[in-house]
């Protein structure tokens, strides 16, 4: 009983339960939905596809989790993703001289420079929020809009493609039978988890988010923490941008990363991190991203018309959030004690 | 008895861990200005919030004009006829004056269109009653706070309020504006309005009040006629005389040759304290006496680097420092238990353990992580040492009582092993037993050689603990009582200032 209680009260319980229910629904209706087979030494199947496709949102959600934990929000991640895609593809193409050459720069440099761009954009957000004191929504909205413009500038308002094979392999390749993307997401998650839980960073983020004034009184430089989380969010968005560019080998300035900031925020909320700031749950956010993709994938699978798909997704999200909300928990507790 | 408009009796209000109001009675009559007085945490604002529907009281009854009421919201209280005017005006600055007066009840034309002409005309008329001739079509924020307050009053009066509550209305007004406000209050009073007045300016209380109700520690001390209650007695009633529960506490005997930890020389902070001198030595308790707003907490904040010092010098252990923030102060081994525990102290979402290690970890920086094991050890040590009542260190601090939360915050600072500990109202809003315990702990720490600055609204506590006492008034240091000079009554005199009985 005690163990059961501990499991139920664990922060991972409700996101995992939600994911389990979605998968169970599929399993009951379509028993082979979850089957995974090995083809050419690669794992193939719906489960793998869901996992693989959830990676970009998952990466955004990891960075977003820290931002939300400080009581902020980062609306610019979709645009930063687009900027990063554009930067990486144009670096690979080596400018416009010869679109088929694709040998301008060693791959590692492309990746590092793109990540630096992401961090720089994140620092800008952090500066506006922490030093200028702008409301996070406004500050990141600026970059959300400006990032699109920046992307257009980089690509000269066109879609850019690349045929560079090693670049494409970053996202599309497999290692030990599992898509590279999944390994990258796992690595980023582990790094962030280690950085936030095996240093004092996580504690500082949570205290700044839960009570900035108290954190300041305790000698924590809240402004620095806030700048760092936005920078990390920018970093995550740039990694997601590289993967997205590598995956489809094209950047469309107005479409790449469109609305993904919203998916990332939803993933974080589904994962059990409160929008009010404070305690955060990186693992939950990753599960949240998988839940979103599982939903989408399920609807593709059953051929739900596109015009209904978004509405159904919205309804499911509302249900999950209501189930998780403290108001509901309070209500349940009150009802329980009333009986 | 016919002139009684409001009768609150046996009011009870509990917050988690604290009894904010205990069996409080309050009677308000038509045509009187009635001041509610009390120090921090005495329960004034809780009482008012019960009356205006912000809080739902746990017990007691309110009779309004003879009929029982139980307002569930501010708007419900307003409908009944109870309105408040705050220091920060709760109107909409981006609407016009007229809109503010008529918001929610605009005069209509043909049932659907707002009759602007009529609304402006009526507003103008309403304001003329208060000798205010302004353009009502202009936005409210184009006028001064004083005018905005008048508009708030006008609105309250216009929706036929019978009880008006002035909650610290004068804090941001200059002298003439205060005078004008008082004129209006007198006029309303003459028209039969019942007025509740809350302020921490004693002069103003005596200038305008007919009656005074004093609260302390959530309990009613008594109701008095203003002209029969000398100033010194009022202050005595506010700061209390709870001798019995702390009688067995003995002051620390200061050792010879003890070093100076903090020395402040003529320090000032813009728009706050001016020219404060003080010396804090190891192994002694320096008390701060004075009423709310006298500059006690402001001095503490300056010493801890929260407020920037604009003049004078602070030296720590002999060398002048320029503290740029709490982090810098903590590095110099100074600790401050902040006055507002809720806002500046507890991080509600975090566990007791996390709250305890926060400042120490803050000083050590992000990368010198205190391991979970070490954290738990630290937390357990202080839970035991301070007798924090919690099942374990992993409980969220928000679920503890006020007194235990305060102990956790104290533990946070003790964990940093400070040389100087500034306690700003450490006994505020916690129950009597916990108060005595916090005071006993303070003495123990001092005995071990820590330098302690002790700030409390309860003069009794300050007198009981302190080796030296700094008395503040009007954001200045007005006196310092040393060792054997410390005497309850003469300190009271000094705090009250001005008129002497």
CSV table of N, CA and C in Angstrom, one decimal, chain A residues 19 22 50 54 57 262-268 270 287-297 299 313 317:
chain,number,residue,atom,x,y,z
A,19,UNK,N,0.3,8.4,-21.1
A,19,UNK,CA,0.9,7.8,-22.3
A,19,UNK,C,0.4,6.3,-22.4
A,22,UNK,N,-3.1,6.1,-23.8
A,22,UNK,CA,-3.1,6.3,-25.2
A,22,UNK,C,-2.7,5.0,-26.0
A,50,UNK,N,6.9,6.9,-33.4
A,50,UNK,CA,6.5,8.0,-32.4
A,50,UNK,C,7.6,8.6,-31.7
A,54,UNK,N,9.0,12.5,-32.1
A,54,UNK,CA,8.8,13.4,-31.0
A,54,UNK,C,10.1,14.1,-30.6
A,57,UNK,N,10.3,18.2,-30.7
A,57,UNK,CA,9.5,18.8,-29.6
A,57,UNK,C,10.1,18.5,-28.2
A,262,UNK,N,4.4,26.1,-29.1
A,262,UNK,CA,3.2,25.7,-28.4
A,262,UNK,C,3.2,24.3,-28.0
A,263,UNK,N,3.6,23.4,-28.9
A,263,UNK,CA,3.8,22.0,-28.6
A,263,UNK,C,4.7,21.8,-27.4
A,264,UNK,N,5.8,22.5,-27.5
A,264,UNK,CA,6.8,22.4,-26.4
A,264,UNK,C,6.2,22.8,-25.0
A,265,UNK,N,5.5,23.9,-25.0
A,265,UNK,CA,4.9,24.3,-23.8
A,265,UNK,C,3.9,23.3,-23.3
A,266,UNK,N,3.0,22.8,-24.2
A,266,UNK,CA,2.1,21.7,-23.8
A,266,UNK,C,2.8,20.5,-23.3
A,267,UNK,N,3.9,20.1,-23.9
A,267,UNK,CA,4.6,18.9,-23.5
A,267,UNK,C,5.1,19.1,-22.0
A,268,UNK,N,5.6,20.3,-21.7
A,268,UNK,CA,6.1,20.6,-20.4
A,268,UNK,C,4.9,20.5,-19.4
A,270,UNK,N,2.0,18.9,-19.8
A,270,UNK,CA,1.6,17.5,-19.7
A,270,UNK,C,2.6,16.7,-18.8
A,287,UNK,N,8.3,12.8,-21.6
A,287,UNK,CA,7.1,11.9,-21.8
A,287,UNK,C,5.9,12.8,-22.4
A,288,UNK,N,5.8,14.0,-22.0
A,288,UNK,CA,4.8,14.9,-22.6
A,288,UNK,C,5.0,15.0,-24.1
A,289,UNK,N,6.2,15.2,-24.5
A,289,UNK,CA,6.4,15.3,-26.0
A,289,UNK,C,6.0,14.0,-26.7
A,290,UNK,N,6.3,12.9,-26.0
A,290,UNK,CA,5.9,11.6,-26.6
A,290,UNK,C,4.4,11.4,-26.7
A,291,UNK,N,3.7,11.9,-25.6
A,291,UNK,CA,2.3,11.8,-25.6
A,291,UNK,C,1.7,12.6,-26.8
A,292,UNK,N,2.2,13.8,-27.0
A,292,UNK,CA,1.7,14.6,-28.1
A,292,UNK,C,1.9,13.9,-29.4
A,293,UNK,N,3.1,13.3,-29.6
A,293,UNK,CA,3.3,12.6,-30.9
A,293,UNK,C,2.5,11.3,-31.0
A,294,UNK,N,2.3,10.7,-29.9
A,294,UNK,CA,1.5,9.4,-29.9
A,294,UNK,C,0.1,9.8,-30.3
A,295,UNK,N,-0.4,10.9,-29.8
A,295,UNK,CA,-1.8,11.3,-30.1
A,295,UNK,C,-1.9,11.6,-31.6
A,296,UNK,N,-0.9,12.4,-32.1
A,296,UNK,CA,-0.9,12.7,-33.5
A,296,UNK,C,-0.8,11.5,-34.4
A,297,UNK,N,0.1,10.6,-34.0
A,297,UNK,CA,0.3,9.4,-34.8
A,297,UNK,C,-0.9,8.5,-34.8
A,299,UNK,N,-4.0,9.4,-34.5
A,299,UNK,CA,-5.0,10.0,-35.4
A,299,UNK,C,-4.6,9.8,-36.9
A,313,UNK,N,-7.0,16.6,-30.4
A,313,UNK,CA,-5.8,16.7,-29.6
A,313,UNK,C,-6.0,17.7,-28.5
A,317,UNK,N,-5.7,17.0,-24.5
A,317,UNK,CA,-4.8,17.8,-23.6
A,317,UNK,C,-5.5,18.4,-22.5
